[in-house]
Tab-separated table of C-alpha atoms in Angstrom:
chain	number	residue	atom	x	y	z
A	1	MET	CA	9.552	52.948	24.597
A	2	PHE	CA	7.394	55.961	23.734
A	3	MET	CA	4.789	56.229	26.488
A	4	LEU	CA	1.270	57.147	25.386
A	5	THR	CA	-0.849	59.027	27.892
A	6	GLY	CA	-3.978	57.485	29.351
A	7	ALA	CA	-6.103	59.684	27.090
A	8	GLN	CA	-4.165	58.579	24.013
A	9	GLN	CA	-4.558	54.917	24.972
A	10	GLU	CA	-8.281	55.415	25.441
A	11	LEU	CA	-8.491	57.101	22.018
A	12	ARG	CA	-6.779	54.076	20.466
A	13	ARG	CA	-9.270	51.716	22.136
A	14	GLU	CA	-12.212	53.813	20.960
A	15	ILE	CA	-11.040	53.901	17.343
A	16	ARG	CA	-10.110	50.207	17.401
A	17	ALA	CA	-13.603	49.270	18.596
A	18	PHE	CA	-15.101	51.264	15.706
A	19	VAL	CA	-12.747	49.634	13.201
A	20	ASP	CA	-13.495	46.125	14.496
A	21	SER	CA	-17.252	46.651	14.272
A	22	GLU	CA	-17.688	48.924	11.243
A	23	ILE	CA	-14.725	48.331	8.918
A	24	ALA	CA	-13.020	44.956	9.442
A	25	PRO	CA	-16.175	42.892	8.801
A	26	ARG	CA	-16.655	44.707	5.467
A	27	ALA	CA	-13.016	44.830	4.348
A	28	GLU	CA	-13.200	41.829	2.020
A	29	GLU	CA	-16.398	43.059	0.356
A	30	LEU	CA	-15.054	46.591	-0.029
A	31	ASP	CA	-11.794	45.350	-1.538
A	32	ARG	CA	-13.647	43.107	-3.969
A	33	THR	CA	-16.016	45.838	-5.190
A	34	GLY	CA	-13.440	48.643	-5.139
A	35	VAL	CA	-16.013	51.264	-4.143
A	36	TYR	CA	-15.072	54.386	-2.240
A	37	PRO	CA	-16.510	53.868	1.280
A	38	ARG	CA	-18.230	57.242	1.539
A	39	GLU	CA	-20.542	56.063	4.324
A	40	ILE	CA	-17.620	55.048	6.548
A	41	VAL	CA	-15.812	58.328	5.876
A	42	GLY	CA	-19.011	60.109	6.940
A	43	LYS	CA	-19.122	58.190	10.224
A	44	ILE	CA	-15.463	59.041	10.851
A	45	SER	CA	-16.230	62.728	10.325
A	46	GLU	CA	-19.244	62.585	12.625
A	47	ARG	CA	-17.010	61.289	15.417
A	48	GLY	CA	-14.643	64.217	14.974
A	49	TRP	CA	-11.595	62.093	14.205
A	50	CYS	CA	-10.654	64.116	11.116
A	51	ALA	CA	-10.153	67.068	13.470
A	52	LEU	CA	-7.865	65.344	15.987
A	53	PRO	CA	-4.505	67.040	15.251
A	54	PHE	CA	-5.805	70.575	14.733
A	55	PRO	CA	-6.150	73.582	17.069
A	56	ALA	CA	-9.528	74.648	18.371
A	57	GLU	CA	-9.408	77.962	16.466
A	58	LEU	CA	-9.557	75.953	13.228
A	59	GLY	CA	-12.408	73.819	14.499
A	60	GLY	CA	-10.068	71.049	15.580
A	61	ALA	CA	-10.002	68.849	18.660
A	62	GLY	CA	-7.012	70.717	20.083
A	63	LEU	CA	-4.817	67.622	20.206
A	64	GLY	CA	-1.669	66.896	18.184
A	65	ALA	CA	0.090	64.873	15.529
A	66	VAL	CA	0.432	61.785	17.734
A	67	GLU	CA	-3.351	61.533	18.157
A	68	GLY	CA	-3.871	61.999	14.419
A	69	LEU	CA	-1.375	59.235	13.661
A	70	ILE	CA	-2.965	56.889	16.202
A	71	PHE	CA	-6.185	57.372	14.237
A	72	LEU	CA	-4.503	56.642	10.894
A	73	GLU	CA	-2.736	53.589	12.269
A	74	GLU	CA	-5.921	52.043	13.658
A	75	LEU	CA	-7.925	52.926	10.539
A	76	SER	CA	-5.315	51.250	8.337
A	77	ARG	CA	-5.363	48.186	10.552
A	78	GLY	CA	-8.953	47.755	9.389
A	79	LEU	CA	-8.524	48.776	5.738
A	80	CYS	CA	-5.304	50.159	4.291
A	81	SER	CA	-7.189	51.963	1.496
A	82	LEU	CA	-9.045	54.094	4.017
A	83	GLY	CA	-5.790	54.977	5.728
A	84	LEU	CA	-4.396	56.242	2.423
A	85	VAL	CA	-7.522	58.325	1.723
A	86	MET	CA	-7.234	60.057	5.091
A	87	CYS	CA	-3.424	60.285	4.912
A	88	ALA	CA	-3.650	62.512	1.827
A	89	HIS	CA	-6.549	64.518	3.214
A	90	MET	CA	-5.675	65.015	6.877
A	91	PHE	CA	-1.910	65.303	6.882
A	92	GLN	CA	-0.630	66.014	3.394
A	93	CYS	CA	-3.141	68.801	2.822
A	94	CYS	CA	-4.792	70.008	6.036
A	95	TYR	CA	-2.015	69.505	8.587
A	96	ALA	CA	0.811	70.548	6.262
A	97	LEU	CA	-0.926	73.786	5.256
A	98	ARG	CA	-2.608	74.730	8.536
A	99	ASN	CA	-0.131	77.574	9.102
A	100	ALA	CA	0.217	78.613	5.448
A	101	VAL	CA	-3.358	79.537	4.564
A	102	SER	CA	-4.952	82.954	4.807
A	103	PRO	CA	-7.910	83.583	7.166
A	104	GLN	CA	-10.260	83.507	4.167
A	105	GLN	CA	-8.822	80.196	2.925
A	106	ALA	CA	-9.168	78.765	6.409
A	107	ARG	CA	-12.859	79.681	6.413
A	108	ASP	CA	-13.600	78.669	2.829
A	109	TRP	CA	-12.007	75.224	2.609
A	110	LEU	CA	-9.564	74.322	5.377
A	111	MET	CA	-12.018	74.371	8.290
A	112	PRO	CA	-14.692	72.431	6.337
A	113	ALA	CA	-11.970	69.899	5.455
A	114	ILE	CA	-10.883	69.583	9.082
A	115	ALA	CA	-14.531	68.927	9.965
A	116	GLY	CA	-14.655	66.226	7.296
A	117	LYS	CA	-17.206	68.112	5.194
A	118	LYS	CA	-14.713	68.358	2.342
A	119	ILE	CA	-12.076	65.834	1.222
A	120	LEU	CA	-8.831	67.288	-0.108
A	121	THR	CA	-5.845	65.801	-1.890
A	122	LEU	CA	-2.477	66.875	-3.269
A	123	ALA	CA	-2.097	67.218	-7.050
A	124	LEU	CA	1.659	67.339	-7.605
A	125	SER	CA	2.976	64.422	-9.702
A	126	GLU	CA	3.276	64.704	-13.475
A	127	GLU	CA	4.073	62.108	-16.100
A	128	ARG	CA	7.371	63.698	-17.120
A	129	GLY	CA	8.481	64.475	-13.595
A	130	GLY	CA	8.214	60.978	-12.134
A	131	SER	CA	9.703	61.067	-8.647
A	132	GLU	CA	11.109	64.578	-9.190
A	133	ALA	CA	8.762	66.825	-7.222
A	134	LEU	CA	9.858	69.893	-9.174
A	135	GLY	CA	9.385	68.250	-12.579
A	136	ILE	CA	6.354	70.462	-13.203
A	137	ASP	CA	4.907	71.517	-16.559
A	138	ALA	CA	1.439	72.624	-15.388
A	139	VAL	CA	1.355	76.414	-15.457
A	140	ALA	CA	-0.807	79.164	-13.989
A	141	VAL	CA	-0.726	82.478	-15.875
A	142	ARG	CA	-1.730	85.661	-14.085
A	143	THR	CA	-4.721	87.583	-15.472
A	144	GLU	CA	-6.534	90.763	-14.432
A	145	ASP	CA	-8.954	88.827	-12.238
A	146	GLY	CA	-6.804	85.924	-11.017
A	147	TRP	CA	-5.082	83.063	-12.814
A	148	VAL	CA	-5.652	80.634	-15.678
A	149	LEU	CA	-4.407	77.106	-14.986
A	150	ASN	CA	-3.479	74.545	-17.640
A	151	GLY	CA	-1.806	71.188	-17.179
A	152	GLU	CA	-2.220	67.602	-16.112
A	153	LYS	CA	-1.514	65.832	-12.812
A	154	CYS	CA	-1.228	62.065	-12.539
A	155	TRP	CA	-1.175	59.380	-9.818
A	156	ILE	CA	-3.447	61.545	-7.691
A	157	THR	CA	-4.828	59.878	-4.559
A	158	ASN	CA	-8.554	60.584	-4.077
A	159	ALA	CA	-8.925	61.636	-7.725
A	160	GLY	CA	-12.608	61.883	-8.538
A	161	ILE	CA	-13.848	61.838	-4.945
A	162	ALA	CA	-11.914	64.837	-3.630
A	163	ASP	CA	-13.794	68.106	-3.222
A	164	GLY	CA	-10.626	70.128	-3.741
A	165	TYR	CA	-7.075	69.753	-5.036
A	166	ILE	CA	-3.944	71.392	-3.679
A	167	ALA	CA	-2.071	71.856	-6.955
A	168	GLY	CA	1.619	72.608	-7.325
A	169	VAL	CA	2.149	74.488	-10.605
A	170	ARG	CA	4.713	76.665	-12.324
A	171	THR	CA	4.099	80.410	-12.071
A	172	GLY	CA	7.495	81.937	-12.791
A	173	THR	CA	8.493	83.184	-16.229
A	174	SER	CA	12.119	82.174	-15.700
A	175	ASN	CA	13.542	78.659	-15.848
A	176	ARG	CA	14.272	78.609	-12.124
A	177	SER	CA	13.232	75.188	-10.907
A	178	ARG	CA	11.678	76.571	-7.744
A	179	SER	CA	9.372	79.106	-9.437
A	180	VAL	CA	6.309	77.162	-8.322
A	181	SER	CA	3.182	78.094	-6.389
A	182	LEU	CA	0.459	76.188	-4.574
A	183	PHE	CA	-3.210	76.758	-5.384
A	184	TYR	CA	-6.474	75.497	-4.002
A	185	VAL	CA	-8.566	74.254	-6.940
A	186	ASP	CA	-12.155	73.280	-6.257
A	187	ALA	CA	-13.153	70.042	-7.974
A	188	GLY	CA	-16.363	71.660	-9.200
A	189	TRP	CA	-14.735	74.561	-11.000
A	190	GLU	CA	-14.999	74.716	-14.783
A	191	GLY	CA	-12.002	73.191	-16.519
A	192	VAL	CA	-11.281	70.547	-13.839
A	193	THR	CA	-11.725	67.005	-15.183
A	194	VAL	CA	-10.718	63.552	-13.988
A	195	THR	CA	-9.537	62.171	-17.321
A	196	ARG	CA	-8.305	58.759	-16.176
A	197	GLN	CA	-8.894	56.364	-13.288
A	198	GLU	CA	-6.115	53.829	-12.710
A	199	ASP	CA	-6.760	50.143	-12.048
A	200	MET	CA	-4.179	49.392	-9.358
A	201	ILE	CA	-3.192	45.993	-7.949
A	202	GLY	CA	-4.112	47.077	-4.423
A	203	LEU	CA	-5.557	49.886	-2.318
A	204	ASN	CA	-8.764	49.322	-4.255
A	205	ASN	CA	-10.919	51.676	-2.196
A	206	SER	CA	-8.601	54.659	-2.600
A	207	PRO	CA	-9.170	56.083	-6.102
A	208	THR	CA	-6.016	56.956	-8.063
A	209	GLY	CA	-6.229	58.922	-11.279
A	210	THR	CA	-5.245	61.750	-13.598
A	211	VAL	CA	-6.700	65.231	-13.241
A	212	THR	CA	-6.603	67.667	-16.167
A	213	PHE	CA	-6.861	71.439	-15.797
A	214	LYS	CA	-7.896	73.155	-19.030
A	215	ASP	CA	-8.289	76.933	-19.050
A	216	CYS	CA	-9.333	76.667	-15.424
A	217	ARG	CA	-9.897	80.151	-14.024
A	218	LEU	CA	-8.684	80.605	-10.455
A	219	PRO	CA	-9.673	83.550	-8.250
A	220	PRO	CA	-6.832	85.516	-6.610
A	221	GLU	CA	-7.641	84.024	-3.204
A	222	SER	CA	-6.886	80.496	-4.475
A	223	LEU	CA	-3.123	81.194	-4.229
A	224	ILE	CA	-1.699	79.632	-1.062
A	225	GLY	CA	1.088	81.765	0.364
A	226	THR	CA	3.044	83.892	-2.100
A	227	GLU	CA	3.556	83.709	-5.837
A	228	ASN	CA	6.631	81.592	-6.690
A	229	GLY	CA	6.907	80.796	-2.977
A	230	GLY	CA	5.333	77.364	-3.005
A	231	TYR	CA	8.498	75.291	-2.698
A	232	LYS	CA	8.717	75.441	1.096
A	233	ALA	CA	5.040	74.581	1.549
A	234	MET	CA	5.381	71.816	-1.024
A	235	LYS	CA	8.232	70.264	0.982
A	236	GLU	CA	6.010	70.392	4.056
A	237	THR	CA	3.221	68.535	2.237
A	238	LEU	CA	5.681	65.811	1.201
A	239	ASN	CA	7.117	65.441	4.708
A	240	CYS	CA	3.678	65.292	6.315
A	241	GLY	CA	2.557	62.794	3.689
A	242	ARG	CA	5.503	60.521	4.468
A	243	LEU	CA	4.922	60.782	8.201
A	244	ALA	CA	1.270	59.824	7.790
A	245	LEU	CA	2.011	57.051	5.313
A	246	ALA	CA	4.327	55.468	7.890
A	247	ALA	CA	1.324	55.256	10.235
A	248	VAL	CA	-0.679	53.601	7.443
A	249	ALA	CA	2.128	51.063	6.949
A	250	ILE	CA	2.380	50.298	10.675
A	251	GLY	CA	-1.371	49.741	10.972
A	252	THR	CA	-1.298	47.457	7.926
A	253	ALA	CA	1.629	45.474	9.367
A	254	GLN	CA	-0.221	45.199	12.700
A	255	SER	CA	-3.164	43.623	10.880
A	256	ALA	CA	-0.864	41.108	9.150
A	257	PHE	CA	0.768	40.293	12.496
A	258	GLU	CA	-2.567	39.703	14.241
A	259	ASN	CA	-3.802	37.483	11.402
A	260	ALA	CA	-0.593	35.412	11.498
A	261	VAL	CA	-0.746	34.950	15.280
A	262	GLU	CA	-4.406	33.940	15.221
A	263	TYR	CA	-3.936	31.502	12.348
A	264	SER	CA	-0.787	29.878	13.746
A	265	ARG	CA	-2.454	29.366	17.134
A	266	SER	CA	-5.396	27.505	15.629
A	267	ARG	CA	-3.805	25.337	12.931
A	268	GLY	CA	-1.835	22.154	13.376
A	269	SER	CA	-2.082	18.404	13.861
A	270	PHE	CA	-1.168	15.688	16.350
A	271	ASP	CA	-1.910	18.013	19.286
A	272	ARG	CA	0.669	20.498	18.037
A	273	THR	CA	-0.115	23.901	16.525
A	274	ILE	CA	2.115	25.352	13.831
A	275	SER	CA	3.039	28.165	16.242
A	276	SER	CA	5.226	25.653	18.082
A	277	TYR	CA	7.583	25.490	15.089
A	278	GLN	CA	10.342	28.086	15.043
A	279	GLY	CA	9.939	28.430	11.297
A	280	VAL	CA	6.588	30.039	12.140
A	281	SER	CA	7.164	31.627	15.544
A	282	PHE	CA	10.454	33.343	14.623
A	283	PRO	CA	9.002	35.361	11.695
A	284	ILE	CA	6.139	36.385	13.994
A	285	ALA	CA	8.670	37.477	16.636
A	286	GLU	CA	10.413	39.574	13.966
A	287	MET	CA	7.100	41.147	12.980
A	288	TYR	CA	6.409	42.162	16.568
A	289	THR	CA	9.914	43.588	17.011
A	290	ASN	CA	9.864	45.604	13.796
A	291	ILE	CA	6.360	46.960	14.398
A	292	CYS	CA	7.392	48.129	17.882
A	293	VAL	CA	10.508	49.848	16.499
A	294	ALA	CA	8.549	51.547	13.703
A	295	ARG	CA	5.764	52.665	16.054
A	296	ASN	CA	8.184	54.234	18.518
A	297	MET	CA	10.003	55.990	15.677
A	298	LEU	CA	6.636	57.207	14.358
A	299	TYR	CA	5.738	58.926	17.609
A	300	HIS	CA	9.248	60.369	17.969
A	301	VAL	CA	9.143	61.954	14.496
A	302	ALA	CA	5.572	63.118	15.170
A	303	ALA	CA	6.830	64.950	18.270
A	304	LEU	CA	9.608	66.574	16.211
A	305	THR	CA	7.073	67.638	13.574
A	306	GLU	CA	4.665	69.013	16.172
A	307	ALA	CA	7.493	71.066	17.700
A	308	GLY	CA	8.380	72.556	14.313
A	309	ALA	CA	11.827	70.937	14.266
A	310	ARG	CA	13.508	70.189	10.960
A	311	ALA	CA	12.977	66.471	10.402
A	312	THR	CA	13.186	65.798	6.658
A	313	MET	CA	15.852	63.117	7.041
A	314	GLU	CA	14.142	61.500	10.021
A	315	THR	CA	10.781	61.460	8.224
A	316	ALA	CA	12.295	59.846	5.129
A	317	ALA	CA	14.033	57.237	7.312
A	318	LEU	CA	10.748	56.493	9.083
A	319	LYS	CA	8.830	56.143	5.829
A	320	LEU	CA	11.531	53.892	4.358
A	321	PHE	CA	11.699	51.602	7.382
A	322	ALA	CA	7.944	51.435	8.028
A	323	THR	CA	6.889	50.640	4.455
A	324	GLU	CA	9.663	48.105	3.810
A	325	MET	CA	8.911	46.501	7.189
A	326	CYS	CA	5.214	46.370	6.311
A	327	GLN	CA	5.926	44.690	2.991
A	328	LYS	CA	7.995	41.973	4.709
A	329	ALA	CA	5.438	41.474	7.498
A	330	CYS	CA	2.615	41.001	4.978
A	331	ARG	CA	4.731	38.625	2.897
A	332	ASP	CA	5.649	36.520	5.938
A	333	ALA	CA	2.022	36.468	7.113
A	334	ALA	CA	0.904	35.164	3.723
A	335	LEU	CA	3.567	32.426	3.815
A	336	ILE	CA	2.467	31.371	7.305
A	337	HIS	CA	-1.061	30.928	5.949
A	338	GLY	CA	0.237	28.709	3.146
A	339	SER	CA	-2.020	28.457	0.106
A	340	ARG	CA	-4.804	30.201	2.030
A	341	GLY	CA	-2.602	33.286	2.201
A	342	TYR	CA	-2.783	33.719	-1.568
A	343	THR	CA	-6.521	33.241	-2.036
A	344	ALA	CA	-7.887	36.235	-3.937
A	345	HIS	CA	-9.395	38.925	-1.683
A	346	SER	CA	-8.530	37.048	1.500
A	347	ALA	CA	-7.242	39.283	4.305
A	348	THR	CA	-3.606	38.235	3.883
A	349	GLU	CA	-3.667	38.511	0.091
A	350	ARG	CA	-5.258	41.972	0.301
A	351	LEU	CA	-2.648	43.141	2.798
A	352	LEU	CA	0.139	41.783	0.589
A	353	ARG	CA	-1.151	43.715	-2.435
A	354	ASP	CA	-1.685	46.911	-0.474
A	355	ALA	CA	1.770	46.765	1.121
A	356	GLN	CA	3.505	46.751	-2.270
A	357	LEU	CA	2.082	50.162	-3.139
A	358	LEU	CA	3.017	51.774	0.167
A	359	THR	CA	6.716	51.571	-0.771
A	360	VAL	CA	5.953	53.751	-3.818
A	361	ALA	CA	3.399	56.252	-2.478
A	362	GLU	CA	4.631	59.605	-1.095
A	363	GLY	CA	8.145	59.003	-2.401
A	364	THR	CA	9.604	55.638	-3.350
A	365	SER	CA	12.038	53.827	-1.089
A	366	GLN	CA	14.833	54.964	-3.411
A	367	ILE	CA	13.778	58.618	-3.153
A	368	CYS	CA	13.707	58.278	0.639
A	369	LYS	CA	17.270	56.951	0.511
A	370	VAL	CA	18.281	60.010	-1.524
A	371	ALA	CA	16.781	62.299	1.135
A	372	ILE	CA	18.487	60.362	3.932
A	373	SER	CA	21.904	60.259	2.290
A	374	ASN	CA	21.708	63.973	1.423
A	375	GLY	CA	20.880	64.705	5.038
A	376	ILE	CA	23.799	62.609	6.271
A	377	TYR	CA	26.413	64.238	4.057
A	378	ASN	CA	25.094	67.764	4.607
A	379	SER	CA	25.038	67.550	8.410
A	380	PRO	CA	27.835	67.800	10.964
A	381	MET	CA	28.765	64.424	12.407
A	382	SER	CA	27.747	65.679	15.862
A	383	GLU	CA	24.111	65.944	14.705
A	384	LEU	CA	23.885	62.395	13.351
A	385	ASN	CA	22.647	60.706	16.494
């Protein structure tokens, strides 16, 4: 078992207390209204939790990926939507790019984002590309004073509430598939428009939409890294997104598990609770087992990521297992609740809806299997352990 330090355990207790008092009691109302919980995000920022996995020189707490994932896991235990909001912001953008930005970019938007004063998100997916990360038609053309960006990005988490977008666009004049660059695009710049907001079946408090860039003028300093050199950084954003989404899935599964245990302990007849039936207790035992396995794998892959080790295959395997496990845990929890488990906007029904989308976000289960199988067949057998 991965052993958390005393400080890490105390951090978990602190965040859990906040979630139980500030988020869980409002989860049903928030899900029903579908509003972005800006007030809660503000309280999170005030407590410095957005800064957990970042070095002090960037205004961070000087901790690491494990602490950041503990935060995401506990946050998602209270409301999965909030976990997804912070997953895209903290890990897919800030953590993934912390070593790729220039000193000016760090000052202008990364450090404010780490402090929670700005919310960022990744703008990568396009309608034609689907799950192909390099299926990019959006293009930035160099000008005398910077770039002009045109194109459309869809299925963007935090669309409309983000203060800035990390956009992956084509910059090369050749047909080379990897002639892409990453840019920081401020949401307030002229030519940036949220042209569509999706009505999803779950994750109601995490806005998803389409962002259109029309003749959007970008200053030279908006380029992240080098021109046509965005592929490596883009892979890092995807890996960090999958790592963080696994934490969201584990926290969501933990919530389903706790609800199922509490309900099964308190329901029954003839002096016998339903927890005494193996048809109920065995699925709960499986939930506990799978959550423990996923959590230990999460911290292991986090340690690999923190050390700078190559972990694309391991991250994909973690994301695949955690999200599929979460989906099953939420489904079993709903069944244990019987008809109550399918009452609209109840805790179990909300978790069931949210869990479906986690298997699609940050790379579908099928895409994760592609990454895993490619890693298997391109690695020496001695490394597959």
